[in-house]
PDB file of C-alpha atoms in Angstrom:
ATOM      1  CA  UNK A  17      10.102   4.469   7.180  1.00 90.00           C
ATOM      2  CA  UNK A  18      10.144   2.953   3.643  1.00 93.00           C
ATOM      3  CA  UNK A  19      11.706  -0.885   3.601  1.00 96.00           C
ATOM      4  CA  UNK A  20      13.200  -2.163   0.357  1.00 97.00           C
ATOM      5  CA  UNK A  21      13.004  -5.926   0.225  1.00 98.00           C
ATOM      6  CA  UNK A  22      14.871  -7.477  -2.598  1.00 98.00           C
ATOM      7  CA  UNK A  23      14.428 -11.195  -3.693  1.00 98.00           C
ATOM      8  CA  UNK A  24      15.993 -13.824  -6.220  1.00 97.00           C
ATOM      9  CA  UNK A  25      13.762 -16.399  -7.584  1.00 96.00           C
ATOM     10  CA  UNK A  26      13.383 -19.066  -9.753  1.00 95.00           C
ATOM     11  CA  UNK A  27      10.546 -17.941 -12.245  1.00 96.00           C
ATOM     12  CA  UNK A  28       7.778 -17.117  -9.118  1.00 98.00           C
ATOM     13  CA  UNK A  29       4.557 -17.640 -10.569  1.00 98.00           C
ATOM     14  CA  UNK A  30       1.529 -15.996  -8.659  1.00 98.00           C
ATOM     15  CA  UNK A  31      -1.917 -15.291  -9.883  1.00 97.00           C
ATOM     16  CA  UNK A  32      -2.346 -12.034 -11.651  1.00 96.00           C
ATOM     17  CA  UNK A  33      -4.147 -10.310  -8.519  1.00 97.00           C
ATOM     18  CA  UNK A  34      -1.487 -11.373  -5.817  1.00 98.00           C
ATOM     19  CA  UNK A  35      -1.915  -8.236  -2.961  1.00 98.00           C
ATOM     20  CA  UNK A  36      -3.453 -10.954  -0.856  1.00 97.00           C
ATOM     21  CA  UNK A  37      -0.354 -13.261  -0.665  1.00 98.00           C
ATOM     22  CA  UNK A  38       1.812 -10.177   0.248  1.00 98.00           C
ATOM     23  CA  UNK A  39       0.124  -8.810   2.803  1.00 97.00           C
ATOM     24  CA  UNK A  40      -0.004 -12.387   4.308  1.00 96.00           C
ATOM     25  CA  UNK A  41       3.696 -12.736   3.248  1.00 97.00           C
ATOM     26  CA  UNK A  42       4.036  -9.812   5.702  1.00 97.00           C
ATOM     27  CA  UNK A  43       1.985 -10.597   8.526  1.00 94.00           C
ATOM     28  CA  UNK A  44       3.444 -14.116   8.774  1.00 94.00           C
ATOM     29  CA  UNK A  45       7.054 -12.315   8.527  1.00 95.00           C
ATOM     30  CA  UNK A  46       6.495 -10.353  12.315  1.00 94.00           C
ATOM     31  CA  UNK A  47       8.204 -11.832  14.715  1.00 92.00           C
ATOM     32  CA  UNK A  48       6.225 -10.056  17.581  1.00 87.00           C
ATOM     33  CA  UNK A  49       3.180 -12.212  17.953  1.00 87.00           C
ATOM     34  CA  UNK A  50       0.953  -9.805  20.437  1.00 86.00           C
ATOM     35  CA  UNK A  51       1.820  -6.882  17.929  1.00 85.00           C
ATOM     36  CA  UNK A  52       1.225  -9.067  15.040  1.00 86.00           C
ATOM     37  CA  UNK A  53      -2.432  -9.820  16.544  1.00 87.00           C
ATOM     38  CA  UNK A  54      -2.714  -6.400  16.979  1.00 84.00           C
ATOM     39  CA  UNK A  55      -1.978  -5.463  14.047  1.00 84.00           C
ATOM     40  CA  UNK A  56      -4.228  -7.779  11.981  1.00 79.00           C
ATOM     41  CA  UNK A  57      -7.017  -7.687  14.484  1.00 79.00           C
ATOM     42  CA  UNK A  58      -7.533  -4.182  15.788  1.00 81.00           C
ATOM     43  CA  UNK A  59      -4.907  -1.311  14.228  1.00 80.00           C
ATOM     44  CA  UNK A  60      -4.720   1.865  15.608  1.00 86.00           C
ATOM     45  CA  UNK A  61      -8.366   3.413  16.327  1.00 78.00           C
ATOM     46  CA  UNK A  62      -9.974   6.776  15.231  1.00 77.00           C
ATOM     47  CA  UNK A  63     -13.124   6.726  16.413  1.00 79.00           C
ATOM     48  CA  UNK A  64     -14.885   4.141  14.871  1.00 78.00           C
ATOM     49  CA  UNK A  65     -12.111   3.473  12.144  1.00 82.00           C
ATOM     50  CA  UNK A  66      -9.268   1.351  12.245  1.00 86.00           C
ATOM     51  CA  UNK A  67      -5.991   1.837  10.351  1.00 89.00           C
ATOM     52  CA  UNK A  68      -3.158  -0.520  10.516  1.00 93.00           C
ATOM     53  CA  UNK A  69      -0.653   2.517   8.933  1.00 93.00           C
ATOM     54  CA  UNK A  70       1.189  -0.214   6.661  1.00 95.00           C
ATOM     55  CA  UNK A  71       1.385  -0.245   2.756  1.00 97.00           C
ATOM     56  CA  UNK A  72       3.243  -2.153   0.173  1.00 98.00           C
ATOM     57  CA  UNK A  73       3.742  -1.617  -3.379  1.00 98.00           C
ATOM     58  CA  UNK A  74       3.159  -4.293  -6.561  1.00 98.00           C
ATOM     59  CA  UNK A  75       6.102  -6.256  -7.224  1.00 98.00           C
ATOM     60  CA  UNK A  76       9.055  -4.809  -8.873  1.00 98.00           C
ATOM     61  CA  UNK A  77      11.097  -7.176 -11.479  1.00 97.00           C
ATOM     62  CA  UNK A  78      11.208  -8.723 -15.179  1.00 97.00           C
ATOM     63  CA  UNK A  79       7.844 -10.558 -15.833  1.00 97.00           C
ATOM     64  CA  UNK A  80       5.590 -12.577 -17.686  1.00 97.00           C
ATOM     65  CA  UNK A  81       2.041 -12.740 -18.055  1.00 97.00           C
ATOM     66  CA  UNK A  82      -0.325 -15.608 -19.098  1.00 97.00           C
ATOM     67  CA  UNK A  83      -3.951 -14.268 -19.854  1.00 94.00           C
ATOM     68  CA  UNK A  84      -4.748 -17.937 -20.345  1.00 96.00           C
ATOM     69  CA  UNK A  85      -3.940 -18.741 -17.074  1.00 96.00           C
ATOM     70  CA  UNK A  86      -4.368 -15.329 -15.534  1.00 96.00           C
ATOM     71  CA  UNK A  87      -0.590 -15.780 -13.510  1.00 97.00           C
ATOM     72  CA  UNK A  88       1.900 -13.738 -13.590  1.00 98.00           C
ATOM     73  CA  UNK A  89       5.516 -14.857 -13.406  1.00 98.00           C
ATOM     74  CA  UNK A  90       8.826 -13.336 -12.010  1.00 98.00           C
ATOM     75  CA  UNK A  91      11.567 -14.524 -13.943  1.00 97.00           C
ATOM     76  CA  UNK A  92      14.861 -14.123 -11.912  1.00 96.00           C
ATOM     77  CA  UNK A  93      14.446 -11.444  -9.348  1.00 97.00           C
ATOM     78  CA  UNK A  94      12.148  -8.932  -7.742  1.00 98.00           C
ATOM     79  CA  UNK A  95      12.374  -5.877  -5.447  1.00 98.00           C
ATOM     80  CA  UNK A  96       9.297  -5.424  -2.670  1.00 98.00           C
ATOM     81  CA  UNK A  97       8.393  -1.660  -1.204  1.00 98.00           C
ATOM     82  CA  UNK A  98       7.025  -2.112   2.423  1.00 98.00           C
ATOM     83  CA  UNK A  99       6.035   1.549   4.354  1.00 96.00           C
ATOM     84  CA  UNK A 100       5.113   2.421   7.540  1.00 95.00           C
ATOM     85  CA  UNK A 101       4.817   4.843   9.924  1.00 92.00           C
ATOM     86  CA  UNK A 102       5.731   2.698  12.873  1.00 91.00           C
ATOM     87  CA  UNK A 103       9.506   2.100  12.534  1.00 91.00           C
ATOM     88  CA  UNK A 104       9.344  -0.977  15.085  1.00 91.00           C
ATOM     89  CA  UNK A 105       7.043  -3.272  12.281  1.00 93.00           C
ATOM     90  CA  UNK A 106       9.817  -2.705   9.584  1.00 95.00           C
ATOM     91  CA  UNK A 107      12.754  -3.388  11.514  1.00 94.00           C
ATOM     92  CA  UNK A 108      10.986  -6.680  12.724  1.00 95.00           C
ATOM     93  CA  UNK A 109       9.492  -7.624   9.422  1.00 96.00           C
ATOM     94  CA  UNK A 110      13.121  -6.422   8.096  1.00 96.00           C
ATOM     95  CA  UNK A 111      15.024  -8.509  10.929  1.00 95.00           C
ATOM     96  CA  UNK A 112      12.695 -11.680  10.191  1.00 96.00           C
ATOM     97  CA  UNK A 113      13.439 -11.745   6.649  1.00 96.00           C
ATOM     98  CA  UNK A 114      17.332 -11.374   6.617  1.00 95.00           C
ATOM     99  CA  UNK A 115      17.469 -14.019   9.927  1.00 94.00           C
ATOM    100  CA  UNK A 116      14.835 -16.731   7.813  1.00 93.00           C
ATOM    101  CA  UNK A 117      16.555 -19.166   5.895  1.00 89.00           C
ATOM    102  CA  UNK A 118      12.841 -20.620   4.496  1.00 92.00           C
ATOM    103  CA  UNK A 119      11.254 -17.558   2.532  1.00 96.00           C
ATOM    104  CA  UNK A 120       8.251 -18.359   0.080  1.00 96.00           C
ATOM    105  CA  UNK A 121       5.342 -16.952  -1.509  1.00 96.00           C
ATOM    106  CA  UNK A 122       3.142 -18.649  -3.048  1.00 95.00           C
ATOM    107  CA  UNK A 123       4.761 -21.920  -1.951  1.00 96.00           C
ATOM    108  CA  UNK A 124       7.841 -21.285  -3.710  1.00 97.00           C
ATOM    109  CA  UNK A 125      10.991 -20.393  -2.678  1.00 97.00           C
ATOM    110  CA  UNK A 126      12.248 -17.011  -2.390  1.00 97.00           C
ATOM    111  CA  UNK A 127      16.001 -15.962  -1.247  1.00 97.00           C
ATOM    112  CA  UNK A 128      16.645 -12.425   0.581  1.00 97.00           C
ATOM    113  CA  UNK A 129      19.656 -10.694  -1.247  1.00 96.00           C
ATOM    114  CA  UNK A 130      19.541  -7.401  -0.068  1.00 96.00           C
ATOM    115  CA  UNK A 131      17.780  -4.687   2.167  1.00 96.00           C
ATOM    116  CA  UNK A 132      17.784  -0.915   1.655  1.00 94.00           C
ATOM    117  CA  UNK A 133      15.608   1.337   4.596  1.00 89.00           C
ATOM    118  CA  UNK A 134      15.454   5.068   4.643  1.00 84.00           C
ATOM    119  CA  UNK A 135      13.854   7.416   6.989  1.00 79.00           C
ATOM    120  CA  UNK A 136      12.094  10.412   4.985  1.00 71.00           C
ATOM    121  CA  UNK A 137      13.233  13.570   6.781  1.00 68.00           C
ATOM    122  CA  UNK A 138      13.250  17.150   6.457  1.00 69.00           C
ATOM    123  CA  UNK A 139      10.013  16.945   4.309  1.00 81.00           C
ATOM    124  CA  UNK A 140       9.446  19.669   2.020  1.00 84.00           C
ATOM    125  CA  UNK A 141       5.673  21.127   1.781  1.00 89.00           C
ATOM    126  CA  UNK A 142       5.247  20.190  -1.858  1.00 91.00           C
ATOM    127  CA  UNK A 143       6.823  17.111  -3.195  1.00 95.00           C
ATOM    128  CA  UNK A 144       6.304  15.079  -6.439  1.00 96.00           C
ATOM    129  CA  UNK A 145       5.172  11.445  -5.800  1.00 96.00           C
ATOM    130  CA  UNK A 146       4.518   8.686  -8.200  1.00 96.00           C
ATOM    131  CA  UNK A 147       2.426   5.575  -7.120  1.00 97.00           C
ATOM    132  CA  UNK A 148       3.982   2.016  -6.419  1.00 98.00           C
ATOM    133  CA  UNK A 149       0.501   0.854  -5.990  1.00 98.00           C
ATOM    134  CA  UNK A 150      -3.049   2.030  -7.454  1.00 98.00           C
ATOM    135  CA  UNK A 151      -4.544   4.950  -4.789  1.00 98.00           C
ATOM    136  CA  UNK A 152      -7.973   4.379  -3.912  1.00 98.00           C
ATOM    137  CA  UNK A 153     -10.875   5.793  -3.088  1.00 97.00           C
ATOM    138  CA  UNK A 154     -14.752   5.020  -2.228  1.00 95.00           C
ATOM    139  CA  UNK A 155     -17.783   6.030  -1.171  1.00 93.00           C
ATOM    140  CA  UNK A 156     -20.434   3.276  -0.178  1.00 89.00           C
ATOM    141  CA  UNK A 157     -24.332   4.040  -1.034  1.00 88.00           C
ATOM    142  CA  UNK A 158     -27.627   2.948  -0.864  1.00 86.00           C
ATOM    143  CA  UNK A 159     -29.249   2.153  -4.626  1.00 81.00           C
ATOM    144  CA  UNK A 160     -32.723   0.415  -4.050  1.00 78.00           C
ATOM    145  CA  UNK A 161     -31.800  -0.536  -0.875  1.00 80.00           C
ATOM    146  CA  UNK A 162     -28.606  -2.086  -1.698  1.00 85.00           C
ATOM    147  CA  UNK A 163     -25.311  -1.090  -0.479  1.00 86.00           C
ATOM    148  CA  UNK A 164     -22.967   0.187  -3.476  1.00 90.00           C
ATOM    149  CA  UNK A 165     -19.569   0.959  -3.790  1.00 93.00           C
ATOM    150  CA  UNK A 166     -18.244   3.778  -5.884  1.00 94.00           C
ATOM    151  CA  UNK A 167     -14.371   4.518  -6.535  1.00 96.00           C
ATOM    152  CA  UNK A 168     -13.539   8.267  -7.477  1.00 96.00           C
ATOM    153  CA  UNK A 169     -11.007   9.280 -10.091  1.00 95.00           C
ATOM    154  CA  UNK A 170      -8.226  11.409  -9.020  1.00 96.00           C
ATOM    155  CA  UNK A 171     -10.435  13.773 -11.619  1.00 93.00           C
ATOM    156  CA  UNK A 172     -13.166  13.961  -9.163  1.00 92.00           C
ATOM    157  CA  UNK A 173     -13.122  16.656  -6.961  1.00 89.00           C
ATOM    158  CA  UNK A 174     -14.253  14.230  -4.108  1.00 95.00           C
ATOM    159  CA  UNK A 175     -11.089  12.189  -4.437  1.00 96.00           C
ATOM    160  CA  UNK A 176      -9.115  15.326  -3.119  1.00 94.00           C
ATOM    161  CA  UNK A 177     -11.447  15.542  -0.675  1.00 95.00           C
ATOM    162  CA  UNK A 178     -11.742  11.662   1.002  1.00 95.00           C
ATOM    163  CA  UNK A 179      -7.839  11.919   0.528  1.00 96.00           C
ATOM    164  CA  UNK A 180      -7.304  14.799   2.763  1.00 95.00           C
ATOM    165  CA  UNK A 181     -10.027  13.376   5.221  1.00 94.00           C
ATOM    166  CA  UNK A 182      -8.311   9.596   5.542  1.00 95.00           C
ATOM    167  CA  UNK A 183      -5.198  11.301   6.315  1.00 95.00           C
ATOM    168  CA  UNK A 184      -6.318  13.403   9.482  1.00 94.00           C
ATOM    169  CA  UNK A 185      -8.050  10.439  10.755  1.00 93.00           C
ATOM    170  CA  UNK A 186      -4.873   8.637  10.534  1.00 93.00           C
ATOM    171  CA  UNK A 187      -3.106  11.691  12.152  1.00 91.00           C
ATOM    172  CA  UNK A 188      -5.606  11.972  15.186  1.00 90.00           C
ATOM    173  CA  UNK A 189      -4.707   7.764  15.202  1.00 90.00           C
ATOM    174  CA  UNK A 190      -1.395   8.304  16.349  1.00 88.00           C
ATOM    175  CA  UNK A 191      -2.180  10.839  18.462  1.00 83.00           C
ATOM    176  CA  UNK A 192      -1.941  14.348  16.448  1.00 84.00           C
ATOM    177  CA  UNK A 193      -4.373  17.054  16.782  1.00 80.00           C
ATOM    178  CA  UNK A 194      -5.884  17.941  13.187  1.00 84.00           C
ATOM    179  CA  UNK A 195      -8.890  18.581  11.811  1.00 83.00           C
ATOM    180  CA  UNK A 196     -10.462  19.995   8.272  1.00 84.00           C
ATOM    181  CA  UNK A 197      -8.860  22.894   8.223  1.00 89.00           C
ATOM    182  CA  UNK A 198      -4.822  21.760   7.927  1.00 90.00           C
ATOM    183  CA  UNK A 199      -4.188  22.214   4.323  1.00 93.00           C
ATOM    184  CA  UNK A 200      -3.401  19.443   1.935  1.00 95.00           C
ATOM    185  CA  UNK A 201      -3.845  19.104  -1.756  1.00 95.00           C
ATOM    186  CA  UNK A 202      -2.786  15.994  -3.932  1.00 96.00           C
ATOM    187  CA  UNK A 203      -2.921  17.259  -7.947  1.00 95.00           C
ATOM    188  CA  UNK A 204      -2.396  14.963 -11.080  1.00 96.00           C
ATOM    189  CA  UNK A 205       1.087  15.800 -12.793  1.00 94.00           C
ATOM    190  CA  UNK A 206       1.005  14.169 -16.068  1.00 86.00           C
ATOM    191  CA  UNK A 207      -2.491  13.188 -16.874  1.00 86.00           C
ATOM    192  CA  UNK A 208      -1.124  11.379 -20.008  1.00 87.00           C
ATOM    193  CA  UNK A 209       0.374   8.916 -17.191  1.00 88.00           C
ATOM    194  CA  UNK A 210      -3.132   8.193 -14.947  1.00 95.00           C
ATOM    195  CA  UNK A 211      -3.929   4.519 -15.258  1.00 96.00           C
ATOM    196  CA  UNK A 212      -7.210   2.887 -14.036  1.00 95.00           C
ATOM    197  CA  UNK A 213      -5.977  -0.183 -12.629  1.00 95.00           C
ATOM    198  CA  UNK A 214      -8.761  -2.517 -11.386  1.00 94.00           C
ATOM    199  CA  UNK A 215      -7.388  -5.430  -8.875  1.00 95.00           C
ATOM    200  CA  UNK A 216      -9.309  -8.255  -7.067  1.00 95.00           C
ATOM    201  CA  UNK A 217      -8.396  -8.809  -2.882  1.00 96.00           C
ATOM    202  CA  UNK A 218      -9.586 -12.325  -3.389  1.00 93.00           C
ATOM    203  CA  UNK A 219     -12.827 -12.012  -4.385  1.00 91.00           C
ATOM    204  CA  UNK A 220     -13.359  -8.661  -3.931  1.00 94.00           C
ATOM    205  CA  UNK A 221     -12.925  -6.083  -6.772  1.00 95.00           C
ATOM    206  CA  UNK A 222     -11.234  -2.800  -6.143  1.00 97.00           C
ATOM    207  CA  UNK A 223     -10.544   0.188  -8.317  1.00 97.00           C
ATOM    208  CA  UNK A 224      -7.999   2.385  -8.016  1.00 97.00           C
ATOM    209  CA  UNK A 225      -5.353   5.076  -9.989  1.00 98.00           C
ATOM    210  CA  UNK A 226      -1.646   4.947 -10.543  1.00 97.00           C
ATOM    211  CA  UNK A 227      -0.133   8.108 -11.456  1.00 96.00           C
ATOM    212  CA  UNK A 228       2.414  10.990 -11.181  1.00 97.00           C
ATOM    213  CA  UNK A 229       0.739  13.676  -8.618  1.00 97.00           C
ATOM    214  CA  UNK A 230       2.438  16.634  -6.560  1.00 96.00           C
ATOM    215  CA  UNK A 231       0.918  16.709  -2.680  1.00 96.00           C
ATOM    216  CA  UNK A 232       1.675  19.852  -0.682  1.00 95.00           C
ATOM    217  CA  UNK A 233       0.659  21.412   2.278  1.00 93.00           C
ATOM    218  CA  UNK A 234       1.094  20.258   6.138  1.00 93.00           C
ATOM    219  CA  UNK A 235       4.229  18.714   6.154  1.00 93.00           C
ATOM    220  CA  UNK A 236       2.417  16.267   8.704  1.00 91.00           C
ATOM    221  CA  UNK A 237       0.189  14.677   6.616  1.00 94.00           C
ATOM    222  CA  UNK A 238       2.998  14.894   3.710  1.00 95.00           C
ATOM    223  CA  UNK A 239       5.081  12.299   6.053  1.00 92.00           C
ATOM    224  CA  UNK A 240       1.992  10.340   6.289  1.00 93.00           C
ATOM    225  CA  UNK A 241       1.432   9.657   3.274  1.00 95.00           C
ATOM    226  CA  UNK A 242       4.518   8.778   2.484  1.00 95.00           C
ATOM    227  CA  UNK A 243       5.201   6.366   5.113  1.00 93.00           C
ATOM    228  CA  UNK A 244       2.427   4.291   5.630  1.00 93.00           C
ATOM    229  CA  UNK A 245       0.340   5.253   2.411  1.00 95.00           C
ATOM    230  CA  UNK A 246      -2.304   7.642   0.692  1.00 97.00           C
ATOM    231  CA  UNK A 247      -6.075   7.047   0.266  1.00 96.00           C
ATOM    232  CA  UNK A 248      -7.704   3.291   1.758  1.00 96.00           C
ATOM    233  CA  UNK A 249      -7.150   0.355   1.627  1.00 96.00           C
ATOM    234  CA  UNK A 250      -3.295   0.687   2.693  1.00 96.00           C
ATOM    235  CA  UNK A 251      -2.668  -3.046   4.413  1.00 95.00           C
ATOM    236  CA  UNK A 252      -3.952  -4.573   1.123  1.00 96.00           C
ATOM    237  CA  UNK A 253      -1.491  -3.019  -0.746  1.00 97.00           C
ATOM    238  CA  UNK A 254      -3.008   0.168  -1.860  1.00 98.00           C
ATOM    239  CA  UNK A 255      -1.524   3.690  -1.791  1.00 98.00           C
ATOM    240  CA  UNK A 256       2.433   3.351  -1.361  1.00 98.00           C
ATOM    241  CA  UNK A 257       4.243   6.423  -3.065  1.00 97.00           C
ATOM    242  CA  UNK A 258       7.774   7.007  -3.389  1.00 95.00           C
ATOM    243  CA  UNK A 259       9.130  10.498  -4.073  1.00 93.00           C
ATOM    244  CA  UNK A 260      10.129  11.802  -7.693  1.00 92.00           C
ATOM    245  CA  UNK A 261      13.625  13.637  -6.976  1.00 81.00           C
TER     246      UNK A 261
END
């Protein structure tokens, strides 16, 4: 299910790399404690990974940037994109935030004005996407005995791969049965629009693409990705897609 949060503000200022203050935004929005500890603390299990099947996109809405101050502020308004597979953590984090009369980010002020939800159904098995929020994805190696991590361009032919991988794993999560051989592609559309776009999650730096692609195959893993997000590092706001009618 894909949640549309929209917000009025009076010129929000956050740091230029903000994905850490919304995903706290959201956690601290669930009204359901034990599912909120669950949530942050454990996820649903595959094996020995753990996915907490939640995205969000970058902030929507006029802005300004200050490179002097590395902040970037949201002048009047702003729309947030919140997906997720499990339809019970949208309506509470979409119940919490129309019932809360003391909304901030950032510790300023924000007012709830509206909220638009829709349920993707009937998904076709090739659909055009465009990214909300960078896609990523890594592979972690050993370079003179140090651990490294390398992000793959949606050019590399291992990005298809670690793609179609993260999804079954969070497939076999919920409790599907799939394995290497369901068929999924993701392909770049317009390679004239594919954007590096490096982001820090506090401290850490993470690389990812934004982008027009088409994904097609199981319909399954279609509705995956396009309710709780594509590639890793989901819950830190990486991933979120919405479709391109």
């Amino acid at each position: 299910m894909q949640l549309v949060l929209k917000f009025k503000c009076d010129r929000l200022e956050l740091p230029i790399h903000y994905n850490h203050i919304i995903q706290g935004f959201i956690y601290s929005n669930l009204s359901n404690k034990d599912f909120r500890e669950f949530l942050h603390e454990e996820g649903f299990k595959e094996n020995n990974r753990r996915f907490k099947l939640f995205t969000f996109s970058k902030l929507i809405g006029r802005y300004e940037i200050d490179k002097l101050k590395k902040t970037i502020t949201f002048l009047d308004s702003f729309n947030l994109v919140v997906c997720s597979i499990v339809d019970d953590f949208i309506n509470d984090l979409a119940k919490t935030c129309l019932l809360s009369e003391d909304l901030h980010l950032n510790n300023q002020r924000i007012r709830l004005i509206g909220i638009d939800t829709s349920q993707i159904i009937n998904i076709e098995s090739s659909v055009k996407v465009a990214t909300l929020s960078p896609i990523v994805t890594y592979s972690t190696v050993n370079i003179e005995g140090r651990k490294r991590t390398i992000y793959h361009s949606p050019e590399d032919a291992i990005f298809q791969k670690h793609i179609k991988e993260n999804l079954i794993k969070k497939a076999n999560a919920i409790g599907e049965s799939l394995d290497s051989n369901t068929n999924f592609e993701i392909n770049i559309l317009d390679e004239g629009k594919l954007k590096e776009s490096p982001t820090y999650f506090k401290d850490i730096y993470i690389k990812g693409y934004s982008g027009v692609f088409e994904i097609k195959g199981n319909t399954r893993l279609i509705n995956l990705a396009l309710n709780c997000g594509i590639g890793s590092k989901n819950s830190q706001g990486f991933g979120c897609l919405e479709l391109v009618k």
